[in-house]
Steps between C-alpha positions, in 0.01 A plus 500: 500500500784674345792393293853560513797338291839357584727389222214538265298248716149642632401457860133554634506667819236616765382871452492510901832600544454645856436137628794286639696271267596149600802272371503129470886390496659174442781276369473268204392141565395601860110480463484858349267364207215379732563795752435748197203317383336505837585859582357585160165347592515681840594844336202464254271451791623815656457700166896530454660431167761234521811630302737240392795704389760224441249265340387726246864602417591123483223458263641771271840327506667758735769348718519559868813677475360759285253628740591400844738793606322747272366788691293589196269207600358723764279638236279196544440584879186661630266454798206272491701231341635154600832430361636135464653251266851594655756215515803741529506794723386821304835690590372801273204546711693481831531865574157589357292668762187298414690184518659592839176617642303193390410158680687203334502114538801297404489125449830309516606119498790272603715591206630126462113399446473811266805389275352148469174666385680718277667207329169324397333843423767591262537159345121429447226737610601858509298720253681681225422842357412509122794713425777729607820465726316336784389210274858458387620490851238237599593281202870507612407411854269216386780351278745539786278312755418229240874432438587506851449270786277640781825518746706693250211734417432584868873560578527728189179713592585519865677837483222647313239396745691623785541836345123535442439404858755763626333777291215445737694460830519884553113500494464255792503807756252698317204543749246521200620144360352171619740218432369148426698182469366254255544210728269677775228577266465262194268258671315804714384713207199617696705628784734641250242705324341607817835618626551706174141650515568610854843649393329694218213607714256309255165362609489130370160335431514157628284352206744656254803383676353147508448527114855615448626221691298239310733557220810621659552244803560194296781265546605224242465157626839403346775674338447613142857582369385686181205695662515860621364382834749201541535427875435793721583330818836646688824324520522364166866571459569221752321247239670642190858573608794313639628609838831615372300715264279647787823561693620713212182694467487563899854668429400699193179613658612548834421875509139508350413191708617679816320813402160340460539245777577171325735254666748289316 
């Protein structure tokens, strides 16, 4: 193993730089946490380090805006690693040769459901860094969520969610990228992992896969508003938002919904 640093944060990487690299991409509140946990387990079985760039920077209090478009982030890239934890498109890596040549998976979700999930997460369950600008930002978002109604919150945050999705829209045509939609896979995690394994060219062990699914393939029996795993099942925006608010979201999110195949 070898170490590199970015913004004084150390990252441990594989020494096998001639091997392929892999990328796990996602959008906040779109199943990215469970996806990353499952792929971490699969990567370890393949003998590959899982490098959570955004997660390590978040814990250090570094905001997304401070690294997302920074080409210097490419110092962390190397063959033989699985890179994940992304809830925003890593624009600073977009033109890097390794990123362009690597296989990727992307998980997206109906942005209306993602916004509802973001409200509950920001208000009650999202983890906080111990210090730094990212902590201050999360505390501000928590205060805003607790002070607002859910409908005011989703309308306020719709533009930001739409921008995040559109950052990924240009990647949909990448032949090395496999796109998954939350609604299609969240209750079919075995098929999801088998598909990712096939895309990455990994040989999956059925016994190990079963053990991963024992802790990963769990759905709550009832909604738990303050829990990290709150509801899971698709379509929650229809239960939480008035038709008039949904109509406003449909208008504001028309472009990203169209780009990823979500009907109004």
